[in-house]
Amino acid sequence: ILDGSVTEQDWEKFDSLLTTHATPEILSLAAKSAELRIVPDSSEEIFPTVWTCLEALPETSPGLRKLLLQTRLSQASLKSFSRLSHLQSLSLFNSGIRDFSFFYSLSTLEHLESLTISGFEEPASVVTPLTGTWTTRPYPALRKLEITSDNPSKFSILFKIFKHHPLQRLELRHSRSLSAESDLPSAWSQVIHDISSKFLTLKSLSIFGPINGPSTPSFGIFEPLVDMHEFESVHLDFPCLLFSNDDLHKLASAWPGLVTLRMAGSSGTPNATIEALEVFAVLCPKLHGLSLPFDARQLPSVNDLPVSFSKLKTLDAQDSPIDSALSVARHLDRIFPNLKTIQSTLNDRIWSEVGDLLKTFKAVRMDQKVRDFEVMKRARSARRISTME
């Protein structure tokens, strides 16, 4: 682990260790290295020596299994990664990659299970076209993929290498604030289409849209995800994203195996109401964590709510508007009887009261169970005495 403010002299020593066969012991140590983490300071003067070390890794550390780098990478150093044939986990942060063929070249690594790349930027030249050797069986062991880019259209370019792939976890991040790009909705629409057609067995999906902005893709672009039924965790975070009760009903119906769901980014009054929570309580029996904004001021009659056995433990109401703590607490207690934690980004006093009331309701139920047990115990005892007599 090389972390912190490493001087240029330190890097020269490390470079010497990797590129020279000083002693059999040092060579053996380098050859058996399983994990390497390089996080230098942000000084650009240090980058060339880091690149030299990286170029030597395939020969000096052929057994490397896990590699984490937080540094910008040169074109020459990028070529070394595809020769680390035993690599299982690769994480690149602040890498400033502009050649998409680098992503394609990694697809030949047969043991790579986890890949994280933060820093895909606008290509400096024409994107290298795909070749047959790269598309035969790309990333055969890959199960987790995390990518950060400054434009969602780049995700679709990277996904061209896949046809159908058994990826399990996918995380996409848009690193730039929303600009005046008119094609942004269509770009995200293409990304969602690619996901739904290429990664049919996906279990975890996280998409973080632009940091802020006045507009965002409509909820309709996410509808292709309804055809994917293996999801256990979904996180969609977009500014100004609005969704209705009908939208959430579609998701709950399509994803019965959900364990966690987070829909974030809406502003203003939410379109969804507390009735949407009922749908998740009924259709998603495995759900333990739910986070979404809803209008908690529009409440149906408590008597109209179905009796639920939902296992939900945590509810994040985000910035949901609320009027009555007691009314909302009664509804939530009926919908989610096992609810332990309720959160709100508003840090509102009323939402805090909801949490306190839920704890009180639960304590009352426990006391009632104890009383019922004692009553039944006495009744059985009385029956035995009556029978003996």
mmCIF file of C-alpha atoms in Angstrom:
data_model
loop_
_atom_site.group_PDB
_atom_site.id
_atom_site.type_symbol
_atom_site.label_atom_id
_atom_site.label_comp_id
_atom_site.label_asym_id
_atom_site.label_seq_id
_atom_site.Cartn_x
_atom_site.Cartn_y
_atom_site.Cartn_z
ATOM 1 C CA ILE A 1 0.000 0.000 0.000
ATOM 2 C CA LEU A 2 1.529 3.272 -1.169
ATOM 3 C CA ASP A 3 -0.691 5.973 0.256
ATOM 4 C CA GLY A 4 -0.365 9.674 1.018
ATOM 5 C CA SER A 5 2.348 12.132 0.073
ATOM 6 C CA VAL A 6 4.921 9.885 -1.550
ATOM 7 C CA THR A 7 7.982 11.790 -2.726
ATOM 8 C CA GLU A 8 9.586 11.406 -6.117
ATOM 9 C CA GLN A 9 12.574 9.753 -4.448
ATOM 10 C CA ASP A 10 10.230 7.205 -2.862
ATOM 11 C CA TRP A 11 8.758 6.387 -6.244
ATOM 12 C CA GLU A 12 12.195 6.003 -7.772
ATOM 13 C CA LYS A 13 13.033 3.444 -5.084
ATOM 14 C CA PHE A 14 9.804 1.589 -5.722
ATOM 15 C CA ASP A 15 10.454 1.708 -9.456
ATOM 16 C CA SER A 16 13.882 0.227 -8.843
ATOM 17 C CA LEU A 17 12.355 -2.523 -6.719
ATOM 18 C CA LEU A 18 9.956 -3.496 -9.493
ATOM 19 C CA THR A 19 12.289 -3.186 -12.472
ATOM 20 C CA THR A 20 15.491 -4.708 -11.140
ATOM 21 C CA HIS A 21 16.271 -8.173 -9.841
ATOM 22 C CA ALA A 22 18.274 -6.956 -6.868
ATOM 23 C CA THR A 23 17.936 -10.153 -4.836
ATOM 24 C CA PRO A 24 16.003 -13.417 -5.154
ATOM 25 C CA GLU A 25 14.023 -12.392 -2.048
ATOM 26 C CA ILE A 26 12.823 -9.097 -3.582
ATOM 27 C CA LEU A 27 11.956 -10.823 -6.847
ATOM 28 C CA SER A 28 9.983 -13.488 -4.978
ATOM 29 C CA LEU A 29 8.121 -10.833 -2.987
ATOM 30 C CA ALA A 30 7.147 -8.929 -6.127
ATOM 31 C CA ALA A 31 6.093 -12.081 -7.938
ATOM 32 C CA LYS A 32 3.802 -13.173 -5.088
ATOM 33 C CA SER A 33 2.179 -9.787 -4.518
ATOM 34 C CA ALA A 34 -1.602 -10.236 -4.495
ATOM 35 C CA GLU A 35 -2.765 -6.688 -3.809
ATOM 36 C CA LEU A 36 -1.413 -3.245 -4.644
ATOM 37 C CA ARG A 37 -2.928 0.112 -3.725
ATOM 38 C CA ILE A 38 -1.315 3.298 -5.087
ATOM 39 C CA VAL A 39 -2.760 6.636 -3.965
ATOM 40 C CA PRO A 40 -0.135 9.375 -4.418
ATOM 41 C CA ASP A 41 -0.751 13.046 -3.821
ATOM 42 C CA SER A 42 -2.109 15.202 -6.647
ATOM 43 C CA SER A 43 1.300 16.508 -7.728
ATOM 44 C CA GLU A 44 1.631 15.938 -11.477
ATOM 45 C CA GLU A 45 5.407 15.680 -11.185
ATOM 46 C CA ILE A 46 5.008 12.277 -9.615
ATOM 47 C CA PHE A 47 2.907 10.772 -12.420
ATOM 48 C CA PRO A 48 5.748 9.697 -14.791
ATOM 49 C CA THR A 49 7.410 7.554 -12.134
ATOM 50 C CA VAL A 50 4.040 5.976 -11.287
ATOM 51 C CA TRP A 51 3.520 5.194 -14.968
ATOM 52 C CA THR A 52 6.939 3.537 -15.154
ATOM 53 C CA CYS A 53 6.013 1.298 -12.232
ATOM 54 C CA LEU A 54 2.732 0.341 -13.850
ATOM 55 C CA GLU A 55 4.396 -0.564 -17.131
ATOM 56 C CA ALA A 56 6.653 -2.975 -15.222
ATOM 57 C CA LEU A 57 3.907 -4.717 -13.239
ATOM 58 C CA PRO A 58 3.028 -7.491 -15.753
ATOM 59 C CA GLU A 59 6.598 -8.789 -15.632
ATOM 60 C CA THR A 60 7.424 -8.156 -11.971
ATOM 61 C CA SER A 61 4.060 -9.042 -10.378
ATOM 62 C CA PRO A 62 2.360 -11.574 -12.653
ATOM 63 C CA GLY A 63 0.340 -12.936 -9.752
ATOM 64 C CA LEU A 64 -1.305 -9.596 -8.942
ATOM 65 C CA ARG A 65 -4.974 -10.158 -8.022
ATOM 66 C CA LYS A 66 -6.178 -6.735 -6.839
ATOM 67 C CA LEU A 67 -5.045 -3.295 -8.034
ATOM 68 C CA LEU A 68 -6.309 0.123 -6.938
ATOM 69 C CA LEU A 69 -4.939 3.332 -8.459
ATOM 70 C CA GLN A 70 -5.851 6.949 -7.820
ATOM 71 C CA THR A 71 -3.845 8.820 -10.410
ATOM 72 C CA ARG A 72 -4.088 10.024 -13.986
ATOM 73 C CA LEU A 73 -2.782 7.484 -16.457
ATOM 74 C CA SER A 74 -0.664 7.796 -19.571
ATOM 75 C CA GLN A 75 -1.468 6.086 -22.864
ATOM 76 C CA ALA A 76 1.549 3.793 -22.467
ATOM 77 C CA SER A 77 0.649 2.765 -18.912
ATOM 78 C CA LEU A 78 -2.887 1.848 -20.030
ATOM 79 C CA LYS A 79 -1.486 -0.918 -22.184
ATOM 80 C CA SER A 80 -0.042 -2.764 -19.194
ATOM 81 C CA PHE A 81 -3.387 -3.645 -17.570
ATOM 82 C CA SER A 82 -4.521 -6.145 -20.189
ATOM 83 C CA ARG A 83 -1.314 -8.131 -19.545
ATOM 84 C CA LEU A 84 -2.120 -8.661 -15.839
ATOM 85 C CA SER A 85 -3.690 -11.988 -16.649
ATOM 86 C CA HIS A 86 -4.553 -12.997 -13.058
ATOM 87 C CA LEU A 87 -6.194 -9.702 -12.094
ATOM 88 C CA GLN A 88 -9.524 -10.175 -10.318
ATOM 89 C CA SER A 89 -10.290 -6.627 -9.131
ATOM 90 C CA LEU A 90 -9.271 -3.341 -10.782
ATOM 91 C CA SER A 91 -10.194 0.117 -9.459
ATOM 92 C CA LEU A 92 -9.064 3.272 -11.254
ATOM 93 C CA PHE A 93 -9.942 6.704 -9.810
ATOM 94 C CA ASN A 94 -9.287 10.134 -11.347
ATOM 95 C CA SER A 95 -7.736 8.305 -14.260
ATOM 96 C CA GLY A 96 -8.577 10.807 -17.030
ATOM 97 C CA ILE A 97 -9.053 8.080 -19.657
ATOM 98 C CA ARG A 98 -9.913 9.308 -23.155
ATOM 99 C CA ASP A 99 -9.368 6.150 -25.174
ATOM 100 C CA PHE A 100 -12.395 3.855 -25.007
ATOM 101 C CA SER A 101 -10.401 1.020 -26.565
ATOM 102 C CA PHE A 102 -8.778 0.665 -23.143
ATOM 103 C CA PHE A 103 -12.106 -0.612 -21.795
ATOM 104 C CA TYR A 104 -12.390 -2.987 -24.717
ATOM 105 C CA SER A 105 -8.843 -4.295 -24.184
ATOM 106 C CA LEU A 106 -9.615 -5.231 -20.569
ATOM 107 C CA SER A 107 -12.383 -7.537 -21.788
ATOM 108 C CA THR A 108 -9.811 -10.275 -22.455
ATOM 109 C CA LEU A 109 -8.949 -10.615 -18.743
ATOM 110 C CA GLU A 110 -10.443 -14.005 -17.910
ATOM 111 C CA HIS A 111 -10.418 -13.645 -14.118
ATOM 112 C CA LEU A 112 -11.542 -10.028 -13.720
ATOM 113 C CA GLU A 113 -14.610 -10.040 -11.436
ATOM 114 C CA SER A 114 -14.819 -6.379 -10.355
ATOM 115 C CA LEU A 115 -14.030 -3.264 -12.409
ATOM 116 C CA THR A 116 -14.310 0.357 -11.267
ATOM 117 C CA ILE A 117 -13.304 3.222 -13.571
ATOM 118 C CA SER A 118 -13.783 6.843 -12.563
ATOM 119 C CA GLY A 119 -12.677 9.391 -15.112
ATOM 120 C CA PHE A 120 -13.802 8.634 -18.661
ATOM 121 C CA GLU A 121 -13.476 11.965 -20.461
ATOM 122 C CA GLU A 122 -14.188 13.322 -23.937
ATOM 123 C CA PRO A 123 -12.100 11.330 -26.435
ATOM 124 C CA ALA A 124 -9.116 13.157 -27.864
ATOM 125 C CA SER A 125 -9.563 11.319 -31.156
ATOM 126 C CA VAL A 126 -12.000 9.059 -32.986
ATOM 127 C CA VAL A 127 -13.149 6.133 -30.874
ATOM 128 C CA THR A 128 -11.343 2.936 -31.792
ATOM 129 C CA PRO A 129 -13.831 0.566 -33.485
ATOM 130 C CA LEU A 130 -14.553 -2.828 -31.970
ATOM 131 C CA THR A 131 -12.748 -5.867 -33.314
ATOM 132 C CA GLY A 132 -13.885 -9.464 -33.464
ATOM 133 C CA THR A 133 -11.357 -10.643 -30.886
ATOM 134 C CA TRP A 134 -12.758 -8.273 -28.285
ATOM 135 C CA THR A 135 -16.394 -9.220 -28.805
ATOM 136 C CA THR A 136 -16.100 -13.024 -28.841
ATOM 137 C CA ARG A 137 -16.512 -13.502 -25.064
ATOM 138 C CA PRO A 138 -15.888 -10.172 -23.323
ATOM 139 C CA TYR A 139 -15.265 -10.049 -19.584
ATOM 140 C CA PRO A 140 -16.154 -13.713 -18.921
ATOM 141 C CA ALA A 141 -15.831 -13.442 -15.111
ATOM 142 C CA LEU A 142 -17.049 -9.849 -14.602
ATOM 143 C CA ARG A 143 -19.862 -9.534 -12.063
ATOM 144 C CA LYS A 144 -19.460 -5.954 -10.757
ATOM 145 C CA LEU A 145 -19.000 -2.859 -12.953
ATOM 146 C CA GLU A 146 -18.829 0.767 -11.772
ATOM 147 C CA ILE A 147 -18.211 3.622 -14.210
ATOM 148 C CA THR A 148 -18.125 7.402 -13.804
ATOM 149 C CA SER A 149 -18.178 9.663 -16.857
ATOM 150 C CA ASP A 150 -18.924 13.281 -17.730
ATOM 151 C CA ASN A 151 -21.573 12.319 -20.289
ATOM 152 C CA PRO A 152 -24.057 9.405 -20.289
ATOM 153 C CA SER A 153 -23.531 8.813 -24.011
ATOM 154 C CA LYS A 154 -20.128 7.338 -23.137
ATOM 155 C CA PHE A 155 -21.807 4.513 -21.208
ATOM 156 C CA SER A 156 -23.527 3.355 -24.380
ATOM 157 C CA ILE A 157 -20.243 3.451 -26.277
ATOM 158 C CA LEU A 158 -18.644 1.210 -23.666
ATOM 159 C CA PHE A 159 -21.607 -1.171 -23.624
ATOM 160 C CA LYS A 160 -21.248 -1.862 -27.352
ATOM 161 C CA ILE A 161 -18.830 -4.658 -26.508
ATOM 162 C CA PHE A 162 -21.591 -6.624 -24.754
ATOM 163 C CA LYS A 163 -24.395 -8.662 -26.295
ATOM 164 C CA HIS A 164 -25.799 -10.611 -23.345
ATOM 165 C CA HIS A 165 -23.753 -10.698 -20.165
ATOM 166 C CA PRO A 166 -24.374 -12.217 -16.676
ATOM 167 C CA LEU A 167 -23.352 -9.017 -14.865
ATOM 168 C CA GLN A 168 -24.709 -8.869 -11.297
ATOM 169 C CA ARG A 169 -23.989 -5.311 -10.105
ATOM 170 C CA LEU A 170 -23.879 -2.105 -12.169
ATOM 171 C CA GLU A 171 -23.280 1.462 -10.989
ATOM 172 C CA LEU A 172 -23.207 4.472 -13.330
ATOM 173 C CA ARG A 173 -22.385 8.046 -12.283
ATOM 174 C CA HIS A 174 -22.718 11.258 -14.279
ATOM 175 C CA SER A 175 -19.884 13.398 -12.926
ATOM 176 C CA ARG A 176 -20.860 16.744 -14.445
ATOM 177 C CA SER A 177 -23.571 19.220 -13.459
ATOM 178 C CA LEU A 178 -26.464 19.324 -15.870
ATOM 179 C CA SER A 179 -25.732 21.649 -18.774
ATOM 180 C CA ALA A 180 -27.714 22.791 -21.748
ATOM 181 C CA GLU A 181 -27.148 19.477 -23.579
ATOM 182 C CA SER A 182 -30.360 18.973 -25.564
ATOM 183 C CA ASP A 183 -29.632 15.293 -26.189
ATOM 184 C CA LEU A 184 -29.311 14.382 -22.509
ATOM 185 C CA PRO A 185 -32.737 12.657 -22.213
ATOM 186 C CA SER A 186 -32.128 10.630 -25.373
ATOM 187 C CA ALA A 187 -28.659 9.672 -24.135
ATOM 188 C CA TRP A 188 -30.083 8.318 -20.876
ATOM 189 C CA SER A 189 -32.859 6.600 -22.787
ATOM 190 C CA GLN A 190 -30.240 4.724 -24.824
ATOM 191 C CA VAL A 191 -28.326 3.774 -21.668
ATOM 192 C CA ILE A 192 -31.467 2.326 -20.052
ATOM 193 C CA HIS A 193 -32.277 0.433 -23.242
ATOM 194 C CA ASP A 194 -28.755 -1.020 -23.311
ATOM 195 C CA ILE A 195 -29.011 -2.143 -19.694
ATOM 196 C CA SER A 196 -32.373 -3.841 -20.188
ATOM 197 C CA SER A 197 -31.231 -5.684 -23.319
ATOM 198 C CA LYS A 198 -27.688 -6.674 -22.330
ATOM 199 C CA PHE A 199 -27.748 -7.394 -18.581
ATOM 200 C CA LEU A 200 -30.926 -9.402 -18.059
ATOM 201 C CA THR A 201 -29.784 -11.084 -14.827
ATOM 202 C CA LEU A 202 -28.712 -7.860 -13.101
ATOM 203 C CA LYS A 203 -29.398 -7.915 -9.342
ATOM 204 C CA SER A 204 -28.157 -4.479 -8.297
ATOM 205 C CA LEU A 205 -28.466 -1.249 -10.286
ATOM 206 C CA SER A 206 -27.414 2.237 -9.162
ATOM 207 C CA ILE A 207 -27.635 5.246 -11.471
ATOM 208 C CA PHE A 208 -26.620 8.713 -10.317
ATOM 209 C CA GLY A 209 -27.665 11.356 -12.820
ATOM 210 C CA PRO A 210 -26.323 14.899 -13.205
ATOM 211 C CA ILE A 211 -25.552 16.712 -9.973
ATOM 212 C CA ASN A 212 -28.119 19.443 -10.528
ATOM 213 C CA GLY A 213 -30.121 21.149 -13.216
ATOM 214 C CA PRO A 214 -33.536 22.433 -14.234
ATOM 215 C CA SER A 215 -34.631 19.363 -16.149
ATOM 216 C CA THR A 216 -34.158 15.621 -16.205
ATOM 217 C CA PRO A 217 -35.313 12.610 -18.225
ATOM 218 C CA SER A 218 -38.952 11.724 -17.622
ATOM 219 C CA PHE A 219 -39.751 8.649 -15.580
ATOM 220 C CA GLY A 220 -40.903 6.943 -18.769
ATOM 221 C CA ILE A 221 -37.335 6.300 -19.930
ATOM 222 C CA PHE A 222 -36.905 3.856 -17.028
ATOM 223 C CA GLU A 223 -39.821 1.656 -18.120
ATOM 224 C CA PRO A 224 -37.583 -0.841 -20.012
ATOM 225 C CA LEU A 225 -36.250 -1.846 -16.584
ATOM 226 C CA VAL A 226 -39.704 -3.254 -15.798
ATOM 227 C CA ASP A 227 -38.815 -6.217 -18.028
ATOM 228 C CA MET A 228 -35.934 -7.130 -15.691
ATOM 229 C CA HIS A 229 -37.167 -9.268 -12.806
ATOM 230 C CA GLU A 230 -34.030 -10.230 -10.873
ATOM 231 C CA PHE A 231 -33.426 -6.935 -9.078
ATOM 232 C CA GLU A 232 -32.642 -7.020 -5.358
ATOM 233 C CA SER A 233 -31.334 -3.452 -5.074
ATOM 234 C CA VAL A 234 -32.181 -0.392 -7.197
ATOM 235 C CA HIS A 235 -31.016 3.207 -6.692
ATOM 236 C CA LEU A 236 -32.105 5.928 -9.137
ATOM 237 C CA ASP A 237 -30.933 9.441 -8.271
ATOM 238 C CA PHE A 238 -31.827 12.289 -10.646
ATOM 239 C CA PRO A 239 -32.607 15.973 -10.025
ATOM 240 C CA CYS A 240 -36.267 16.870 -10.527
ATOM 241 C CA LEU A 241 -37.288 13.245 -11.149
ATOM 242 C CA LEU A 242 -41.047 12.924 -10.576
ATOM 243 C CA PHE A 243 -42.939 9.635 -10.352
ATOM 244 C CA SER A 244 -46.561 8.787 -9.660
ATOM 245 C CA ASN A 245 -48.312 6.024 -7.740
ATOM 246 C CA ASP A 246 -48.868 4.209 -11.044
ATOM 247 C CA ASP A 247 -45.140 4.402 -11.855
ATOM 248 C CA LEU A 248 -44.207 2.893 -8.495
ATOM 249 C CA HIS A 249 -46.887 0.226 -8.850
ATOM 250 C CA LYS A 250 -45.243 -0.920 -12.095
ATOM 251 C CA LEU A 251 -41.862 -1.181 -10.368
ATOM 252 C CA ALA A 252 -43.193 -3.062 -7.344
ATOM 253 C CA SER A 253 -45.016 -5.518 -9.606
ATOM 254 C CA ALA A 254 -41.937 -6.128 -11.747
ATOM 255 C CA TRP A 255 -39.417 -6.451 -8.906
ATOM 256 C CA PRO A 256 -40.888 -8.773 -6.230
ATOM 257 C CA GLY A 257 -37.420 -9.712 -4.980
ATOM 258 C CA LEU A 258 -36.413 -6.183 -3.983
ATOM 259 C CA VAL A 259 -34.497 -5.830 -0.727
ATOM 260 C CA THR A 260 -33.622 -2.122 -1.034
ATOM 261 C CA LEU A 261 -35.065 0.624 -3.227
ATOM 262 C CA ARG A 262 -34.110 4.298 -3.392
ATOM 263 C CA MET A 263 -35.740 6.831 -5.715
ATOM 264 C CA ALA A 264 -34.183 10.242 -5.137
ATOM 265 C CA GLY A 265 -33.934 13.663 -6.700
ATOM 266 C CA SER A 266 -37.471 15.025 -6.940
ATOM 267 C CA SER A 267 -38.091 18.660 -6.045
ATOM 268 C CA GLY A 268 -41.320 20.392 -5.106
ATOM 269 C CA THR A 269 -44.464 18.499 -4.156
ATOM 270 C CA PRO A 270 -44.137 14.771 -4.941
ATOM 271 C CA ASN A 271 -46.727 13.165 -7.217
ATOM 272 C CA ALA A 272 -46.665 9.907 -5.258
ATOM 273 C CA THR A 273 -48.682 9.517 -2.060
ATOM 274 C CA ILE A 274 -48.578 7.168 0.897
ATOM 275 C CA GLU A 275 -50.736 4.742 -1.099
ATOM 276 C CA ALA A 276 -47.636 3.883 -3.145
ATOM 277 C CA LEU A 277 -46.042 2.487 0.024
ATOM 278 C CA GLU A 278 -48.921 0.027 0.386
ATOM 279 C CA VAL A 279 -48.007 -1.479 -2.987
ATOM 280 C CA PHE A 280 -44.442 -2.216 -1.873
ATOM 281 C CA ALA A 281 -45.702 -3.705 1.406
ATOM 282 C CA VAL A 282 -47.878 -6.180 -0.511
ATOM 283 C CA LEU A 283 -45.852 -6.943 -3.653
ATOM 284 C CA CYS A 284 -42.274 -6.846 -2.296
ATOM 285 C CA PRO A 285 -42.203 -9.188 0.748
ATOM 286 C CA LYS A 286 -38.391 -9.132 1.014
ATOM 287 C CA LEU A 287 -38.101 -5.334 1.097
ATOM 288 C CA HIS A 288 -36.077 -4.123 4.096
ATOM 289 C CA GLY A 289 -35.105 -0.588 3.059
ATOM 290 C CA LEU A 290 -37.197 1.973 1.152
ATOM 291 C CA SER A 291 -36.307 5.565 0.288
ATOM 292 C CA LEU A 292 -38.552 7.842 -1.748
ATOM 293 C CA PRO A 293 -40.416 11.154 -1.404
ATOM 294 C CA PHE A 294 -44.216 11.089 -1.185
ATOM 295 C CA ASP A 295 -46.973 13.509 -0.241
ATOM 296 C CA ALA A 296 -47.737 12.494 3.356
ATOM 297 C CA ARG A 297 -50.561 15.045 3.572
ATOM 298 C CA GLN A 298 -52.883 13.007 1.358
ATOM 299 C CA LEU A 299 -54.014 10.078 3.491
ATOM 300 C CA PRO A 300 -56.725 7.495 2.905
ATOM 301 C CA SER A 301 -58.809 6.137 5.765
ATOM 302 C CA VAL A 302 -56.805 3.889 8.072
ATOM 303 C CA ASN A 303 -59.673 1.396 7.967
ATOM 304 C CA ASP A 304 -59.158 1.022 4.208
ATOM 305 C CA LEU A 305 -55.541 -0.089 4.615
ATOM 306 C CA PRO A 306 -54.801 -3.809 4.251
ATOM 307 C CA VAL A 307 -53.248 -5.755 7.119
ATOM 308 C CA SER A 308 -49.585 -6.082 6.212
ATOM 309 C CA PHE A 309 -46.791 -8.416 7.295
ATOM 310 C CA SER A 310 -44.082 -6.401 5.567
ATOM 311 C CA LYS A 311 -40.523 -6.903 6.836
ATOM 312 C CA LEU A 312 -39.492 -3.315 6.062
ATOM 313 C CA LYS A 313 -37.085 -2.023 8.719
ATOM 314 C CA THR A 314 -36.004 1.399 7.390
ATOM 315 C CA LEU A 315 -37.982 4.137 5.629
ATOM 316 C CA ASP A 316 -36.331 7.300 4.320
ATOM 317 C CA ALA A 317 -39.043 9.859 3.559
ATOM 318 C CA GLN A 318 -36.461 12.311 2.137
ATOM 319 C CA ASP A 319 -38.178 15.716 1.822
ATOM 320 C CA SER A 320 -41.777 14.471 1.943
ATOM 321 C CA PRO A 321 -44.274 17.149 3.071
ATOM 322 C CA ILE A 322 -46.294 16.270 6.166
ATOM 323 C CA ASP A 323 -49.028 17.850 8.322
ATOM 324 C CA SER A 324 -50.030 15.390 11.049
ATOM 325 C CA ALA A 325 -47.504 13.164 12.802
ATOM 326 C CA LEU A 326 -50.219 11.040 14.429
ATOM 327 C CA SER A 327 -52.101 10.336 11.196
ATOM 328 C CA VAL A 328 -48.962 9.417 9.275
ATOM 329 C CA ALA A 329 -47.665 7.251 12.130
ATOM 330 C CA ARG A 330 -50.962 5.309 12.245
ATOM 331 C CA HIS A 331 -50.794 4.668 8.511
ATOM 332 C CA LEU A 332 -47.143 3.625 8.527
ATOM 333 C CA ASP A 333 -47.699 1.369 11.523
ATOM 334 C CA ARG A 334 -50.441 -0.440 9.623
ATOM 335 C CA ILE A 335 -48.426 -0.697 6.393
ATOM 336 C CA PHE A 336 -45.015 -1.510 7.929
ATOM 337 C CA PRO A 337 -45.534 -3.152 11.351
ATOM 338 C CA ASN A 338 -41.814 -4.020 11.649
ATOM 339 C CA LEU A 339 -40.543 -0.525 10.871
ATOM 340 C CA LYS A 340 -37.672 0.432 13.212
ATOM 341 C CA THR A 341 -36.079 3.522 11.652
ATOM 342 C CA ILE A 342 -37.620 6.469 9.842
ATOM 343 C CA GLN A 343 -35.496 9.231 8.336
ATOM 344 C CA SER A 344 -36.085 12.562 6.604
ATOM 345 C CA THR A 345 -33.681 14.982 4.935
ATOM 346 C CA LEU A 346 -35.871 17.825 6.161
ATOM 347 C CA ASN A 347 -34.880 17.072 9.757
ATOM 348 C CA ASP A 348 -38.436 18.130 10.476
ATOM 349 C CA ARG A 349 -39.883 18.055 13.985
ATOM 350 C CA ILE A 350 -43.051 16.388 12.724
ATOM 351 C CA TRP A 351 -41.127 13.502 11.136
ATOM 352 C CA SER A 352 -39.240 13.055 14.408
ATOM 353 C CA GLU A 353 -42.589 12.788 16.163
ATOM 354 C CA VAL A 354 -43.631 10.101 13.667
ATOM 355 C CA GLY A 355 -40.617 8.046 14.672
ATOM 356 C CA ASP A 356 -41.401 8.463 18.379
ATOM 357 C CA LEU A 357 -45.040 7.485 17.847
ATOM 358 C CA LEU A 358 -44.053 4.342 15.933
ATOM 359 C CA LYS A 359 -41.886 3.264 18.855
ATOM 360 C CA THR A 360 -44.813 3.871 21.214
ATOM 361 C CA PHE A 361 -47.195 1.847 19.027
ATOM 362 C CA LYS A 362 -44.740 -1.033 18.948
ATOM 363 C CA ALA A 363 -44.315 -0.964 22.747
ATOM 364 C CA VAL A 364 -48.106 -0.996 23.190
ATOM 365 C CA ARG A 365 -48.391 -4.036 20.885
ATOM 366 C CA MET A 366 -45.718 -5.865 22.863
ATOM 367 C CA ASP A 367 -47.546 -5.106 26.125
ATOM 368 C CA GLN A 368 -50.796 -6.330 24.601
ATOM 369 C CA LYS A 369 -49.154 -9.582 23.521
ATOM 370 C CA VAL A 370 -47.920 -10.140 27.071
ATOM 371 C CA ARG A 371 -51.396 -9.488 28.456
ATOM 372 C CA ASP A 372 -53.006 -11.802 25.888
ATOM 373 C CA PHE A 373 -50.520 -14.524 26.764
ATOM 374 C CA GLU A 374 -51.306 -14.239 30.476
ATOM 375 C CA VAL A 375 -55.055 -14.323 29.821
ATOM 376 C CA MET A 376 -54.697 -17.477 27.710
ATOM 377 C CA LYS A 377 -52.425 -19.040 30.331
ATOM 378 C CA ARG A 378 -55.010 -18.458 33.070
ATOM 379 C CA ALA A 379 -57.800 -19.751 30.867
ATOM 380 C CA ARG A 380 -55.912 -23.008 30.188
ATOM 381 C CA SER A 381 -55.170 -23.372 33.875
ATOM 382 C CA ALA A 382 -58.834 -22.865 34.761
ATOM 383 C CA ARG A 383 -59.892 -25.504 32.221
ATOM 384 C CA ARG A 384 -57.463 -28.047 33.683
ATOM 385 C CA ILE A 385 -58.789 -27.438 37.206
ATOM 386 C CA SER A 386 -62.376 -27.743 35.986
ATOM 387 C CA THR A 387 -61.559 -31.056 34.259
ATOM 388 C CA MET A 388 -59.923 -32.482 37.397
ATOM 389 C CA GLU A 389 -62.941 -31.595 39.464
#
